[in-house]
Structure formats: C-alpha cells, structure tokens
JSON list of C-alpha atoms in Angstrom, two decimals:
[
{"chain": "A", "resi": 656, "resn": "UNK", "atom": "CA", "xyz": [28.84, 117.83, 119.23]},
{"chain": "A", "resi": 657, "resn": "UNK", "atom": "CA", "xyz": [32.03, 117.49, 117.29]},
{"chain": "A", "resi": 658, "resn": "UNK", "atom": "CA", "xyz": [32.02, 116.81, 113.58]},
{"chain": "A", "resi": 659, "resn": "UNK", "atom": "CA", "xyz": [34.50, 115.31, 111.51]},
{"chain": "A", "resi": 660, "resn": "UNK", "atom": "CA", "xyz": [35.20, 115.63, 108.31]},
{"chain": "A", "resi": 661, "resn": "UNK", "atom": "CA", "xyz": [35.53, 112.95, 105.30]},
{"chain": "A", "resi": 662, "resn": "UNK", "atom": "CA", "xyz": [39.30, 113.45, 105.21]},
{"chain": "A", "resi": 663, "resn": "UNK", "atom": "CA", "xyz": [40.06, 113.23, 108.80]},
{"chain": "A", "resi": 664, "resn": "UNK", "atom": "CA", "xyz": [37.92, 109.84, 108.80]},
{"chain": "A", "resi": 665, "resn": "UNK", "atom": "CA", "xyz": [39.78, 108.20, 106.16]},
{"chain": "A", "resi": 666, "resn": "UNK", "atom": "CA", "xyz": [43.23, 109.03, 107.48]},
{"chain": "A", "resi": 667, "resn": "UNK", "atom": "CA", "xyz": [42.32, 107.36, 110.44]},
{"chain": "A", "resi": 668, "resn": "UNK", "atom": "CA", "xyz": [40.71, 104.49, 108.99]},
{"chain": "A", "resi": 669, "resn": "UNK", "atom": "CA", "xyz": [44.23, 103.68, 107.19]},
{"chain": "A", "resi": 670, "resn": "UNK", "atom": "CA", "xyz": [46.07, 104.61, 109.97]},
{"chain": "A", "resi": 671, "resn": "UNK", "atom": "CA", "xyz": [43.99, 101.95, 111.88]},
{"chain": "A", "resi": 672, "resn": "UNK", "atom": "CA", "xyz": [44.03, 98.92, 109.52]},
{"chain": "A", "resi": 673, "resn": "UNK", "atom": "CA", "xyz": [45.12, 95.85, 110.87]},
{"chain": "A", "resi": 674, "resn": "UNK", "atom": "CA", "xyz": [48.78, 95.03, 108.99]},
{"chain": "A", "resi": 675, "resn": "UNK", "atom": "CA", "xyz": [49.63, 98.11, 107.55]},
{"chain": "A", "resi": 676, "resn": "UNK", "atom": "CA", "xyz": [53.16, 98.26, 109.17]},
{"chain": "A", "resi": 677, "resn": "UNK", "atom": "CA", "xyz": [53.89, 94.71, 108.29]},
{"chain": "A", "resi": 678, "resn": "UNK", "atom": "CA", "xyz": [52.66, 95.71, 104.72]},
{"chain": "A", "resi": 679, "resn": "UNK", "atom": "CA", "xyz": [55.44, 98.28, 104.63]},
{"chain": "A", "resi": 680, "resn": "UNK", "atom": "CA", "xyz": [57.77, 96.06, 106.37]},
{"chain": "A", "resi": 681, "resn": "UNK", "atom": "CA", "xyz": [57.11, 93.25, 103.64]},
{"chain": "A", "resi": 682, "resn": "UNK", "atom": "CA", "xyz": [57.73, 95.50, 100.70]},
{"chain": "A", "resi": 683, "resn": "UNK", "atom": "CA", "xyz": [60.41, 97.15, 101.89]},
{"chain": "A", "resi": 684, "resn": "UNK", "atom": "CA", "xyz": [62.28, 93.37, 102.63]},
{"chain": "A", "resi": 685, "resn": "UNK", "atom": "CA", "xyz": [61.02, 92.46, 99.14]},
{"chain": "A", "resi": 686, "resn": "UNK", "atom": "CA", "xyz": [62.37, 95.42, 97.51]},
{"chain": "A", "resi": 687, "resn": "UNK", "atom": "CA", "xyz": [65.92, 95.02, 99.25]},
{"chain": "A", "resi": 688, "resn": "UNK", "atom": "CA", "xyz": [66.07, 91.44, 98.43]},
{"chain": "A", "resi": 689, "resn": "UNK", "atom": "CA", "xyz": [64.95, 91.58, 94.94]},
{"chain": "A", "resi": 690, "resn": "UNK", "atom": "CA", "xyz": [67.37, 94.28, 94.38]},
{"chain": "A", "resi": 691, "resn": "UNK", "atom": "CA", "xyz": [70.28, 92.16, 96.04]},
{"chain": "A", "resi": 692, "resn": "UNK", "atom": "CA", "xyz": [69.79, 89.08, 94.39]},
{"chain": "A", "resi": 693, "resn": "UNK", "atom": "CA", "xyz": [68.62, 90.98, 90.66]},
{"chain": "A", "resi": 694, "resn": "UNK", "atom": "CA", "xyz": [71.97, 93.12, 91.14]},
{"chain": "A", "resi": 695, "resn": "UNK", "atom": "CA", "xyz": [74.43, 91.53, 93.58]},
{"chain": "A", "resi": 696, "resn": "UNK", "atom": "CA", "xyz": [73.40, 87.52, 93.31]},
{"chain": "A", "resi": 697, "resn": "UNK", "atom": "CA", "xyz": [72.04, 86.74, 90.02]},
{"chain": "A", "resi": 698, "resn": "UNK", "atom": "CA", "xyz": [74.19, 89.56, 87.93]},
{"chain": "A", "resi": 699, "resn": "UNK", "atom": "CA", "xyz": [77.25, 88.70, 88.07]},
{"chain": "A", "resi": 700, "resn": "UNK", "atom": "CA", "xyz": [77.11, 84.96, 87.45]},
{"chain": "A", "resi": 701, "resn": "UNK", "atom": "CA", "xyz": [75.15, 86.04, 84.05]},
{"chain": "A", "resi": 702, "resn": "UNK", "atom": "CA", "xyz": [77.23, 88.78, 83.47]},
{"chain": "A", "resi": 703, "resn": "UNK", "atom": "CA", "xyz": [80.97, 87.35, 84.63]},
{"chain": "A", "resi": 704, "resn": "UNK", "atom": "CA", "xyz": [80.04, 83.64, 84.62]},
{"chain": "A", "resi": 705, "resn": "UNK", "atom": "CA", "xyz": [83.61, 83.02, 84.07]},
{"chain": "A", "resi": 706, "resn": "UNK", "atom": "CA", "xyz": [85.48, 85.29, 86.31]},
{"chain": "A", "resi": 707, "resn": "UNK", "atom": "CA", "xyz": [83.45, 83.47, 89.13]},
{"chain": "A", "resi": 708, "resn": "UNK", "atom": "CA", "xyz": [84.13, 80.33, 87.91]},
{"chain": "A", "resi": 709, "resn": "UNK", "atom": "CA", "xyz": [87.75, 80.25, 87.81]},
{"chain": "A", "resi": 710, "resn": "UNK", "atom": "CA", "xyz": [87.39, 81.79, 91.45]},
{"chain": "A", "resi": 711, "resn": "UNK", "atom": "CA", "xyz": [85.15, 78.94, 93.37]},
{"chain": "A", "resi": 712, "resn": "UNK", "atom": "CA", "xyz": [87.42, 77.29, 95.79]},
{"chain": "A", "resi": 713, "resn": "UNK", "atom": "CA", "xyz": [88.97, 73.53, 94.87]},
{"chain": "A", "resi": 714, "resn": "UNK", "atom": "CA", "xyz": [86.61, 71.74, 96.37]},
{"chain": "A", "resi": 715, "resn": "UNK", "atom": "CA", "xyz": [83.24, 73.22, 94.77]},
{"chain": "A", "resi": 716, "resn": "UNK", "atom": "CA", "xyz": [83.51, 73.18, 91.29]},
{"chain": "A", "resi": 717, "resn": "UNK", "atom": "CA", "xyz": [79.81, 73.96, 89.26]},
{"chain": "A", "resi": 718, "resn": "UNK", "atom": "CA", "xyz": [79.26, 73.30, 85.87]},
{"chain": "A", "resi": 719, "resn": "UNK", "atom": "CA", "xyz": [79.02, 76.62, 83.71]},
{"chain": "A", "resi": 720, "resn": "UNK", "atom": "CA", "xyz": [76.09, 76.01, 82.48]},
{"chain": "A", "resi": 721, "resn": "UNK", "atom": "CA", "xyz": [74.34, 75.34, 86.15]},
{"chain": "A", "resi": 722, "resn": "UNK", "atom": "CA", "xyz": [76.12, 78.70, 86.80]},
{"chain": "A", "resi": 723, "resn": "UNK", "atom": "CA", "xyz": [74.58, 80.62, 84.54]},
{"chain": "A", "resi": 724, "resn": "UNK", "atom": "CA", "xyz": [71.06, 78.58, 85.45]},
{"chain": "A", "resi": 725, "resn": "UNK", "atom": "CA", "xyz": [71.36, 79.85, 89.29]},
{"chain": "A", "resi": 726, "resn": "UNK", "atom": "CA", "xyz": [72.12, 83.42, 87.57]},
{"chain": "A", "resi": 727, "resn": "UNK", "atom": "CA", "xyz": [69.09, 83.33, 85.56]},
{"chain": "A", "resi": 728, "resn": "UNK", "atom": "CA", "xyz": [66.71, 81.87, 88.92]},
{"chain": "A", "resi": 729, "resn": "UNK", "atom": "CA", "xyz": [68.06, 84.39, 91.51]},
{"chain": "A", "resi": 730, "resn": "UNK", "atom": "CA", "xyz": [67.81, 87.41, 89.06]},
{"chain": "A", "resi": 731, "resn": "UNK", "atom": "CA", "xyz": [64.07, 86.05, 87.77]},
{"chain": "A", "resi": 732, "resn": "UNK", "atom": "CA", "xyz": [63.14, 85.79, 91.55]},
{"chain": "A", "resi": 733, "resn": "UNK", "atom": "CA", "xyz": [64.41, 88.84, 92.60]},
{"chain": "A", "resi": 734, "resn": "UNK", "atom": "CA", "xyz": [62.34, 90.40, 89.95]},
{"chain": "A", "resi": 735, "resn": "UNK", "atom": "CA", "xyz": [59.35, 88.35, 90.77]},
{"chain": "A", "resi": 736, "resn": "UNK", "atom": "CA", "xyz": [59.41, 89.67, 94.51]},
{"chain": "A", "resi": 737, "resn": "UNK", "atom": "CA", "xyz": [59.25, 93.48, 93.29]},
{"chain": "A", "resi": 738, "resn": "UNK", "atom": "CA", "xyz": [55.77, 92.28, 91.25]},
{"chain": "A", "resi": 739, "resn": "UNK", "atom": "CA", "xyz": [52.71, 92.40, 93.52]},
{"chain": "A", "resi": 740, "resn": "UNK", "atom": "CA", "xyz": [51.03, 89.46, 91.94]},
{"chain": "A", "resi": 741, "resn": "UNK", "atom": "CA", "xyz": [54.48, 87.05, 91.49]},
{"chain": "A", "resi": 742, "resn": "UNK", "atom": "CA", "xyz": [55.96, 87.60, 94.84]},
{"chain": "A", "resi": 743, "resn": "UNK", "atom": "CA", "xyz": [54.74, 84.53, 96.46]},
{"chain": "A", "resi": 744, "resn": "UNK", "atom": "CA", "xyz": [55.36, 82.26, 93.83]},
{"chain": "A", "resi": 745, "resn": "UNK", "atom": "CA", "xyz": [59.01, 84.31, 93.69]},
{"chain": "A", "resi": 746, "resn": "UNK", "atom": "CA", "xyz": [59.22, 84.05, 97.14]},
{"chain": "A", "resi": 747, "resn": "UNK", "atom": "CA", "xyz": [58.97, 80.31, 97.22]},
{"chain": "A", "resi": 748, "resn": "UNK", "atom": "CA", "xyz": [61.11, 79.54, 94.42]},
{"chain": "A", "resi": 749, "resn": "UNK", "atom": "CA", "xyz": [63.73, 81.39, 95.96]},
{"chain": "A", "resi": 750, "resn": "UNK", "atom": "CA", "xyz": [63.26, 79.69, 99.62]},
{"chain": "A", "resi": 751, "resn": "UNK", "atom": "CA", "xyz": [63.95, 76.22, 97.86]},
{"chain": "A", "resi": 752, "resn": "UNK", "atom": "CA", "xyz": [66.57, 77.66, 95.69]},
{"chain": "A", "resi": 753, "resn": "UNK", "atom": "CA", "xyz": [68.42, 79.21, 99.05]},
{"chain": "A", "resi": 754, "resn": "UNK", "atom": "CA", "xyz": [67.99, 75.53, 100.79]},
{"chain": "A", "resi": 755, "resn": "UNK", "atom": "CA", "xyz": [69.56, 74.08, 97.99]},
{"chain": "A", "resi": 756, "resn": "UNK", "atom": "CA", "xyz": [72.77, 76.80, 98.23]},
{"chain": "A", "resi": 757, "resn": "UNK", "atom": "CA", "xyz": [72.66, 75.80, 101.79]},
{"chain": "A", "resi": 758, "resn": "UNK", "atom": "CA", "xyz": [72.77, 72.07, 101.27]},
{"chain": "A", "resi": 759, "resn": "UNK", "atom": "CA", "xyz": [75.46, 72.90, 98.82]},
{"chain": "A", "resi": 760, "resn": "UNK", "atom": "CA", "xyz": [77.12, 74.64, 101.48]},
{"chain": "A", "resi": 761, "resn": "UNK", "atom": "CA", "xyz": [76.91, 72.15, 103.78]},
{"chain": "A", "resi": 762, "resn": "UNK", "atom": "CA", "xyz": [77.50, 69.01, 102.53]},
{"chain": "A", "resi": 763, "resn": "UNK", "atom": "CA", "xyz": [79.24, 69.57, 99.13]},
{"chain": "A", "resi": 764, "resn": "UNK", "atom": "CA", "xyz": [81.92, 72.43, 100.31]},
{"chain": "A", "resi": 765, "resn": "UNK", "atom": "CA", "xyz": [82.48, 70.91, 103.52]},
{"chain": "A", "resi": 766, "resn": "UNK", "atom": "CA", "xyz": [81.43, 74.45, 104.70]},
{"chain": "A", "resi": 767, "resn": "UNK", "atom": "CA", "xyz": [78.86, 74.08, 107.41]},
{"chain": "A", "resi": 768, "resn": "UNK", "atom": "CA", "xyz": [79.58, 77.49, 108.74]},
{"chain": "A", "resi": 769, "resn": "UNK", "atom": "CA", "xyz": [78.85, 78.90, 105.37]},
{"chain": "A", "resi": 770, "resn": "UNK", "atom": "CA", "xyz": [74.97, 77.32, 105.47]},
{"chain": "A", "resi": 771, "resn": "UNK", "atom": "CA", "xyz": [73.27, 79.50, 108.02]},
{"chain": "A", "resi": 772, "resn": "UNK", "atom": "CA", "xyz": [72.91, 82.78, 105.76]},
{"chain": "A", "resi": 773, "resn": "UNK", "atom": "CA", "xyz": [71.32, 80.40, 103.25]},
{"chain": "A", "resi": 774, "resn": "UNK", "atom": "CA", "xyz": [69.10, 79.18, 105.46]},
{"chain": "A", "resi": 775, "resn": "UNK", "atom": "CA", "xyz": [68.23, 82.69, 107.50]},
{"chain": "A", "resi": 776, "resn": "UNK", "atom": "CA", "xyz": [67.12, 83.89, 103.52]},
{"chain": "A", "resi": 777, "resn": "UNK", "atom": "CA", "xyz": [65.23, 80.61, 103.45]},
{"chain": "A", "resi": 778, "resn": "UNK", "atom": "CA", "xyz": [62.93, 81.65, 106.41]},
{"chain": "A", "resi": 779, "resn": "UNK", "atom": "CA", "xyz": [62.55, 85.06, 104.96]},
{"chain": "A", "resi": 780, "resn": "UNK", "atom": "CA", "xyz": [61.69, 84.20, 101.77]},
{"chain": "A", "resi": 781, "resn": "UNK", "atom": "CA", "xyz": [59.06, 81.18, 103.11]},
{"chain": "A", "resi": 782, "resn": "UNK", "atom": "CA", "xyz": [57.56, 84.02, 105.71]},
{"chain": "A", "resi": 783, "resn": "UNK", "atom": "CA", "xyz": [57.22, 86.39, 102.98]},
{"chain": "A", "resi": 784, "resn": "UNK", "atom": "CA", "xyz": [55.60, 83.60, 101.02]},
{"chain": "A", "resi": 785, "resn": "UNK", "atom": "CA", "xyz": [53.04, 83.31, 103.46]},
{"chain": "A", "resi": 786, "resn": "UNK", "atom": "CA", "xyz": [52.44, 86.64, 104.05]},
{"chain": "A", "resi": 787, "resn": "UNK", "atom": "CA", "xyz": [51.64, 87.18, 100.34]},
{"chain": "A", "resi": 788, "resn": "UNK", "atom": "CA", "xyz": [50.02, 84.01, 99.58]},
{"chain": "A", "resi": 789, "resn": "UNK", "atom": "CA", "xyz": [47.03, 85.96, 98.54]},
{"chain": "A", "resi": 790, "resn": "UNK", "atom": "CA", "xyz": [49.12, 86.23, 95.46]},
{"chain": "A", "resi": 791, "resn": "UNK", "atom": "CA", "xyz": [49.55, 82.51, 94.96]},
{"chain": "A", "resi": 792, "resn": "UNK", "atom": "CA", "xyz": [45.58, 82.39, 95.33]},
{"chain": "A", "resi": 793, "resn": "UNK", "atom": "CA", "xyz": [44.59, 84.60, 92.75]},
{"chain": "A", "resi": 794, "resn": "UNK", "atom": "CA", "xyz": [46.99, 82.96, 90.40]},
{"chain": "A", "resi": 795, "resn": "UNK", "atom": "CA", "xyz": [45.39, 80.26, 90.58]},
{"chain": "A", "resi": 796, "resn": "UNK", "atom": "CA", "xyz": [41.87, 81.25, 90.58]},
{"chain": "A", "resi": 797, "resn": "UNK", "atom": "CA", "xyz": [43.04, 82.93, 87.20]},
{"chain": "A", "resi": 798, "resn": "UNK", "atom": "CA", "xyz": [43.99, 79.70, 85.64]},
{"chain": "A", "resi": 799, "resn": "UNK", "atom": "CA", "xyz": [40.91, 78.18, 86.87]},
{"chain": "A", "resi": 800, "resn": "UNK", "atom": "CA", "xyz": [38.58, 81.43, 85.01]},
{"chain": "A", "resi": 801, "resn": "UNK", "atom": "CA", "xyz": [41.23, 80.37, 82.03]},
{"chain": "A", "resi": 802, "resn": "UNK", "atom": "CA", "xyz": [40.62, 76.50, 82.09]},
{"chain": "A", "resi": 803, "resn": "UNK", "atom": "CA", "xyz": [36.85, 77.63, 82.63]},
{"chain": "A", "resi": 804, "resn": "UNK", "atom": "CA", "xyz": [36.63, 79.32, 78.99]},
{"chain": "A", "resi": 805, "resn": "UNK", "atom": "CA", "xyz": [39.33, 77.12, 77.28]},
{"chain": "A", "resi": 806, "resn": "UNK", "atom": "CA", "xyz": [39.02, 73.50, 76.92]},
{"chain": "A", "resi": 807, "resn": "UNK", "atom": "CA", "xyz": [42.13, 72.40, 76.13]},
{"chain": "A", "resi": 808, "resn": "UNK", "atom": "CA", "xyz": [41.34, 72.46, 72.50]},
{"chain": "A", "resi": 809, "resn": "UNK", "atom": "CA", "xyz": [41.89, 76.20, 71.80]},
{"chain": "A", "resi": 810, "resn": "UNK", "atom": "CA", "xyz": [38.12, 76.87, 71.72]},
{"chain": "A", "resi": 811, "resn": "UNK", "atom": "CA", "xyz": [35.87, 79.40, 73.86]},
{"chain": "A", "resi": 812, "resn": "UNK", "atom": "CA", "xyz": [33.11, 76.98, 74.78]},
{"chain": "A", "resi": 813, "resn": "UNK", "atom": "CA", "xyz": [32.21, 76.41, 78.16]},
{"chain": "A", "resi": 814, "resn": "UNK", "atom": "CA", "xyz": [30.56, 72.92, 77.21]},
{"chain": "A", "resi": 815, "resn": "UNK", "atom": "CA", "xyz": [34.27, 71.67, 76.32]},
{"chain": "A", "resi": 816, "resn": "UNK", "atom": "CA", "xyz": [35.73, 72.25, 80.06]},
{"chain": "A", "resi": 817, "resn": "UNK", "atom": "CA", "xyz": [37.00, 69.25, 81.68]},
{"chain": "A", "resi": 818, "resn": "UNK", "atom": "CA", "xyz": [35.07, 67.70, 84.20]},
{"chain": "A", "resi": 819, "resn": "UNK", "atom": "CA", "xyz": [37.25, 68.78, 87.05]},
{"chain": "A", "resi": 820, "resn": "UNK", "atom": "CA", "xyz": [37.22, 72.57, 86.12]},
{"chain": "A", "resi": 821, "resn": "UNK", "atom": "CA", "xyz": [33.11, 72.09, 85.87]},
{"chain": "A", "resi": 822, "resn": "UNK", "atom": "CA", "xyz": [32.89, 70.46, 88.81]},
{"chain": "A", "resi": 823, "resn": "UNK", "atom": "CA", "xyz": [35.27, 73.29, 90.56]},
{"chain": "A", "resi": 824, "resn": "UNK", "atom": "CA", "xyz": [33.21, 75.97, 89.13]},
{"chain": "A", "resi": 825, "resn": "UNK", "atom": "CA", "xyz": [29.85, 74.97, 89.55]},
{"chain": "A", "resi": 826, "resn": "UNK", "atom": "CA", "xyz": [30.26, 74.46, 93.17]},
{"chain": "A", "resi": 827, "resn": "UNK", "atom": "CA", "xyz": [32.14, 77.70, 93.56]},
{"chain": "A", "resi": 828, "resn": "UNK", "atom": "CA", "xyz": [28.72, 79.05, 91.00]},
{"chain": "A", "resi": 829, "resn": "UNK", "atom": "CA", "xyz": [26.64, 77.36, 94.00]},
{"chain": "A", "resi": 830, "resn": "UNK", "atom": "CA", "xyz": [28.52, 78.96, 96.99]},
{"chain": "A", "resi": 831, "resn": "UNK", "atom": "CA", "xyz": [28.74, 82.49, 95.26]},
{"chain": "A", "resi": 832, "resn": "UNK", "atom": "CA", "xyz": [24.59, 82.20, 94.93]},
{"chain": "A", "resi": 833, "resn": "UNK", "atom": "CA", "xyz": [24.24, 81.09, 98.70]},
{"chain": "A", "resi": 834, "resn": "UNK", "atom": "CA", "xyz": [25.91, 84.17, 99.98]},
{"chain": "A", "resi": 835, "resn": "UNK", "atom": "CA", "xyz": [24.17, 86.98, 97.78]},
{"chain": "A", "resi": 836, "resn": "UNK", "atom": "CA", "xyz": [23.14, 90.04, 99.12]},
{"chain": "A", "resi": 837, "resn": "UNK", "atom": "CA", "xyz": [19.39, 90.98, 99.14]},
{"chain": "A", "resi": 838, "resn": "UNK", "atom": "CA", "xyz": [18.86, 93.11, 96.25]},
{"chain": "A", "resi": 839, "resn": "UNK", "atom": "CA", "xyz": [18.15, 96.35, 97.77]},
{"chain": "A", "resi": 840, "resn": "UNK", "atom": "CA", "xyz": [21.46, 95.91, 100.66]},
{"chain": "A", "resi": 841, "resn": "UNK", "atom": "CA", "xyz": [24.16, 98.13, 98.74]},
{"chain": "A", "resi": 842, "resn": "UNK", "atom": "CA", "xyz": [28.04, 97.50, 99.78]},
{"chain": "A", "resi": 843, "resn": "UNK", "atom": "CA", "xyz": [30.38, 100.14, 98.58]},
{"chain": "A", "resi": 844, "resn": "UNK", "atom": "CA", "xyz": [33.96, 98.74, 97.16]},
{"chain": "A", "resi": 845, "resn": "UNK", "atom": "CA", "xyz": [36.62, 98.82, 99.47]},
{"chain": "A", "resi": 846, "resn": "UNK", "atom": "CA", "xyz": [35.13, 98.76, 103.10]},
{"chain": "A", "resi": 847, "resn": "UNK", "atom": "CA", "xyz": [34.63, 96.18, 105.04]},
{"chain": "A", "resi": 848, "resn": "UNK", "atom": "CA", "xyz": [31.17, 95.16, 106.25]},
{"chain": "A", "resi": 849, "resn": "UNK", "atom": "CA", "xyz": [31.17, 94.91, 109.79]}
]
C-alpha cells in the first residue's frame, strides 16, 4: 500500500487539468500582442503622429486626428489584453479594429497583398476572444449586480430596479434556490465535484 502525500496530489491534479497548456499558450499570445500593439502599433502614432503622417504613401492619406484615434484604440487594447478581466472585451475590439485596417488595406490602398496580416491578427484576436469569454460574462453579470442595487436614479433601493433587471434577477434568485446543496453536503472552494 503506497501513500501519497498532499503535495504530490496537488501537483498532479494541476498537471492534469484540462486547458492548462492552452492557458499558458493564451497568455503568453496576449502578452506578446499587447506588448506589440501598446509599444510598436499604438506608440508611435501617439507619440510621432506626424512623422508617420508625412510618411503614408500617396494614395492613403488619414486624417490626424483619426491617427491619433487608432493610436489611442491599439495602445488601450493592447493594455486591455494584459488585464485578466478586459481581455475579451480587448480582444474583440481589436479583431474589428484589425478588419477595419484590413479593409483599409484592401480596398482604400489598393493593397490587397497588404490585408492578410490584418486579417491573420483578426482570427487571433476573435479566438482569443472566445477563449476568454468568461471575461465578457462576468462583466456583465457585474453590471447586472450594479443595475440590481441602482435604479437609475442614484439610489440603493432594490424596489427602484427596472423591470427587466427584476425580472433577470429573480429568475436567476429562482434557479440559484433550485440547485442548493442539502445543508449538511459541504463543497470545498476550488475543486470540482465530480
């Protein structure tokens, strides 16, 4: 009879969970493409807005101010994927934002060619999206527990919700009491019940 101890068990119990490569695959994608797009994208057209400006060919000329705009979305979004909790919502602004570029690309430039990195970041972003929509989830569940408390009217009372939001939460109310757990049935945090 072979025993094993509490540390051995929990090492393999993470080494066995379902996703935890892809985990580290998805953050590590996240963290090189926020940093590309916060440093390499983004920065320069808020730092030298006008040094790329007088260098865009003939035939693509963008307004300064949508410049600067783009700037400001790429280096938001790149920042958004590096937060847990914003890097779905970063991940799809930054899909549409890349099939815009592309479109731009395509159809504006006269650059076809150019279009296909645009739209290779587009499927990135809009798989890493999915992958962390889990994110997108709890932000809205958040609003909702915000919309629950606050009526509109800058009071706490729950009487002054509007009737969507109480509808929404009682029936969530209802579902939560159907799946209770007996009272003596204990379930530790973390772990799965089987």
């Amino acid at each position: 009879m072979s025993t094993i101890s509490p540390a051995t068990a929990v090492s393999a119990d993470i080494a066995g969970r379902p996703g935890t490569i892809r985990n580290r695959a998805l953050w590590t994608l996240q963290i090189l493409l926020g940093l590309f797009f916060v440093i390499a994208s983004g920065g320069p057209k808020l730092v030298i807005p006008n040094a790329l400006a007088d260098n865009a060919p003939e035939n693509l000329t963008i307004p300064f101010a949508l410049l600067v705009f783009i700037g400001l979305v790429e280096v938001a979004g790149g920042i958004g994927l590096l937060v847990p909790r914003l890097a779905a919502l970063a991940a799809v602004g930054l899909s549409v934002l890349t099939v815009l570029a592309a479109g731009t690309q395509a159809f504006l430039a006269g650059e076809p060619a150019m279009a296909i990195f645009p739209l290779v970041l587009a499927v990135v972003f809009a798989w890493i999206a999915y992958e962390r929509r889990a994110g997108l989830v709890a932000l809205r569940d958040s609003r909702c527990r915000d919309e629950e408390f606050v009526g509109g009217t800058g009071d706490r009372w729950p009487g002054h919700r509007s009737p969507v939001v109480r509808a929404r939460v009682d029936r969530l109310s209802g579902w939560r009491r159907s799946i209770q757990r007996p009272s003596g049935s204990r379930r530790r945090p973390g772990r799965r019940s089987g």
